[in-house]
Tab-separated table of C-alpha atoms in Angstrom:
chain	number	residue	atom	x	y	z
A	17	UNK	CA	114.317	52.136	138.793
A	18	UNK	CA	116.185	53.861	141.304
A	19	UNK	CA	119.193	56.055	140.946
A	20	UNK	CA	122.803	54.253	141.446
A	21	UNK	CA	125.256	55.707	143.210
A	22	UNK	CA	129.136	54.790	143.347
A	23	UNK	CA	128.862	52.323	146.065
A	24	UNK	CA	125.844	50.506	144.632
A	25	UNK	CA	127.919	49.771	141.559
A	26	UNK	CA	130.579	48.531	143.911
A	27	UNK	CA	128.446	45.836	145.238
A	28	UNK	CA	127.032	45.202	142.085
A	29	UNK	CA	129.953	44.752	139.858
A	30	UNK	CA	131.470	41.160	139.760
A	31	UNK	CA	134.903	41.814	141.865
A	32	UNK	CA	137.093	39.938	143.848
A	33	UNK	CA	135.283	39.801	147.959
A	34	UNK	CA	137.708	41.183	149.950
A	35	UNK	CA	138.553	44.399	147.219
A	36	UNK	CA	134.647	44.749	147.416
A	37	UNK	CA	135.407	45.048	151.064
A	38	UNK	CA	138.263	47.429	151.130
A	39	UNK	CA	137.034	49.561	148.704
A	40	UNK	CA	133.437	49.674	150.098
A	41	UNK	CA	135.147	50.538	153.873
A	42	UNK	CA	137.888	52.588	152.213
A	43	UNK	CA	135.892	55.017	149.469
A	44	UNK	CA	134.713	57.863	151.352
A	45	UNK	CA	138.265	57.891	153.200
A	46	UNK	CA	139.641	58.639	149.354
A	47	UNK	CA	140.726	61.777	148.223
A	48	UNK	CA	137.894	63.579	145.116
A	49	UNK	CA	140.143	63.182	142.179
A	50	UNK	CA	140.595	59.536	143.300
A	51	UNK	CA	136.842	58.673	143.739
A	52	UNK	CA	136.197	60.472	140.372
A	53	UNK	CA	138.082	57.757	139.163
A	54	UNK	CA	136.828	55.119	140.888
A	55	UNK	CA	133.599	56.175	139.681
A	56	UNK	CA	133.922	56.466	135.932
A	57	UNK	CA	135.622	52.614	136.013
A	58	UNK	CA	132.249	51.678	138.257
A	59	UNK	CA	130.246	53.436	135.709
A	60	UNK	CA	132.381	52.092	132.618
A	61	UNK	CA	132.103	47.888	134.195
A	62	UNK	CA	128.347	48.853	135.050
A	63	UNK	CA	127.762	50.027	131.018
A	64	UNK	CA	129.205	46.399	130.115
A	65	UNK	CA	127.418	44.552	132.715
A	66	UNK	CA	123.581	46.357	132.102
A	67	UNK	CA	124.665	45.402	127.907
A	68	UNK	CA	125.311	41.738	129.218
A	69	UNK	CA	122.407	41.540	130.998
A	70	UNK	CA	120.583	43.536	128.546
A	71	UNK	CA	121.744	41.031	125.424
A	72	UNK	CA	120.299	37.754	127.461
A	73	UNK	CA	117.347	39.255	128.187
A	74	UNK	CA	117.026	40.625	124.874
A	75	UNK	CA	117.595	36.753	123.319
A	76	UNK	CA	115.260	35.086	125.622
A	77	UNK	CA	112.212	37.402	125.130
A	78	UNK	CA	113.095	36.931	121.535
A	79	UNK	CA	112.970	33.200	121.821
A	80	UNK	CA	110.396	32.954	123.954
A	81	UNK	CA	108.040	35.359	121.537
A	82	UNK	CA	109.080	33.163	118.934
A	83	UNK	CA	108.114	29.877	120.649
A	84	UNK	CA	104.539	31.158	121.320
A	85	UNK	CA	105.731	30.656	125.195
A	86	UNK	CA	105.087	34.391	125.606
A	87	UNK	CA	103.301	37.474	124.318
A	88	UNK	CA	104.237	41.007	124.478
A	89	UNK	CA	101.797	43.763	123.978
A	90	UNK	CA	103.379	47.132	123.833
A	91	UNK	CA	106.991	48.046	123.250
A	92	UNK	CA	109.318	45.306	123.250
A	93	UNK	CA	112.110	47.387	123.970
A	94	UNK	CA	110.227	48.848	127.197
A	95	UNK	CA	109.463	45.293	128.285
A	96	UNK	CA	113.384	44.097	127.924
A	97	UNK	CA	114.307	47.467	130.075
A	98	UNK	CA	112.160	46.873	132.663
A	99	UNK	CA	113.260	43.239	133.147
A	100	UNK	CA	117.056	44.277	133.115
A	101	UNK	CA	116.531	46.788	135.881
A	102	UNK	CA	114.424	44.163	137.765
A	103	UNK	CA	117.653	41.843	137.292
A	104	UNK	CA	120.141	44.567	138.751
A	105	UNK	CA	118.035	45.248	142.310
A	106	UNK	CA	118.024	41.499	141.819
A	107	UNK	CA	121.485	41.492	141.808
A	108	UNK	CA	121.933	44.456	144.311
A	109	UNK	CA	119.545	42.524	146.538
A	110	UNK	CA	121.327	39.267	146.860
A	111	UNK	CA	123.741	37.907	149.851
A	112	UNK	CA	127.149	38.181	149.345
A	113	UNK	CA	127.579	34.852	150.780
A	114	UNK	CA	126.622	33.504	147.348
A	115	UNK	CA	129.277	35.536	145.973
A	116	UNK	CA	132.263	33.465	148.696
A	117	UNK	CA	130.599	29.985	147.301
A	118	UNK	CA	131.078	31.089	143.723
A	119	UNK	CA	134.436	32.123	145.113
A	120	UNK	CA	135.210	28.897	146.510
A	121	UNK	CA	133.851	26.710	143.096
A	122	UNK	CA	136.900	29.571	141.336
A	123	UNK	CA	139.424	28.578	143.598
A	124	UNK	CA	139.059	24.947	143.111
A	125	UNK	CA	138.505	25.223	139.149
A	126	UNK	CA	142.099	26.989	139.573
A	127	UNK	CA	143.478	24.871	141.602
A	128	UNK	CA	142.291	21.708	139.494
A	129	UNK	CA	143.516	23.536	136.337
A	130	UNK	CA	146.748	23.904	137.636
A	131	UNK	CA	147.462	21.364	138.510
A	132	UNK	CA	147.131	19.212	135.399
């Protein structure tokens, strides 16, 4: 697990590409009470997200133990930790082309939405 800083969580938390953009380019141009700010939201949307993540793993080991598809020797809690940190350099790994195609599958949903 390695320590996050401010722009980490911008890349990692699910926003809009081009305000990832500007506010990647943009943050160190920002003035400190402004970045403080900046970072407690990052921090607050990155609580919510590792919780998320955290609750799907947590269901999955669970089902999985409870299938028989899996064992766990140890502490489950430790085991459900480690695989939620493995899923956010997952995350903080991955292109963000993937994030302009699940753009583009957004903007059609909207457009087909409203157009009915």
């Amino acid at each position: 697990m390695r320590e996050l800083q401010t722009k980490d969580l911008i890349r990692l938390i699910p926003l809009s590409i081009d305000f990832r953009k500007k506010l990647l380019v943009e943050y160190d141009t920002y003035e400190a009470g402004k970045k403080f700010e900046i970072t407690r939201v990052m921090w607050e949307a990155f609580d919510e997200l590792y919780e998320a993540i955290k609750a799907a793993k947590t269901d999955k080991l669970t089902k999985e133990v409870a299938d028989g598809t899996r064992h766990i020797s140890g502490d489950i809690s430790l085991t459900i930790d480690q695989e939620v940190w493995e899923e956010i350099e997952k995350r903080l790994q991955k292109d963000p082309a993937d994030d302009q195609s699940l753009s583009k599958v957004r903007e059609k949903l909207q457009h087909l939405i409203t157009e009915t």
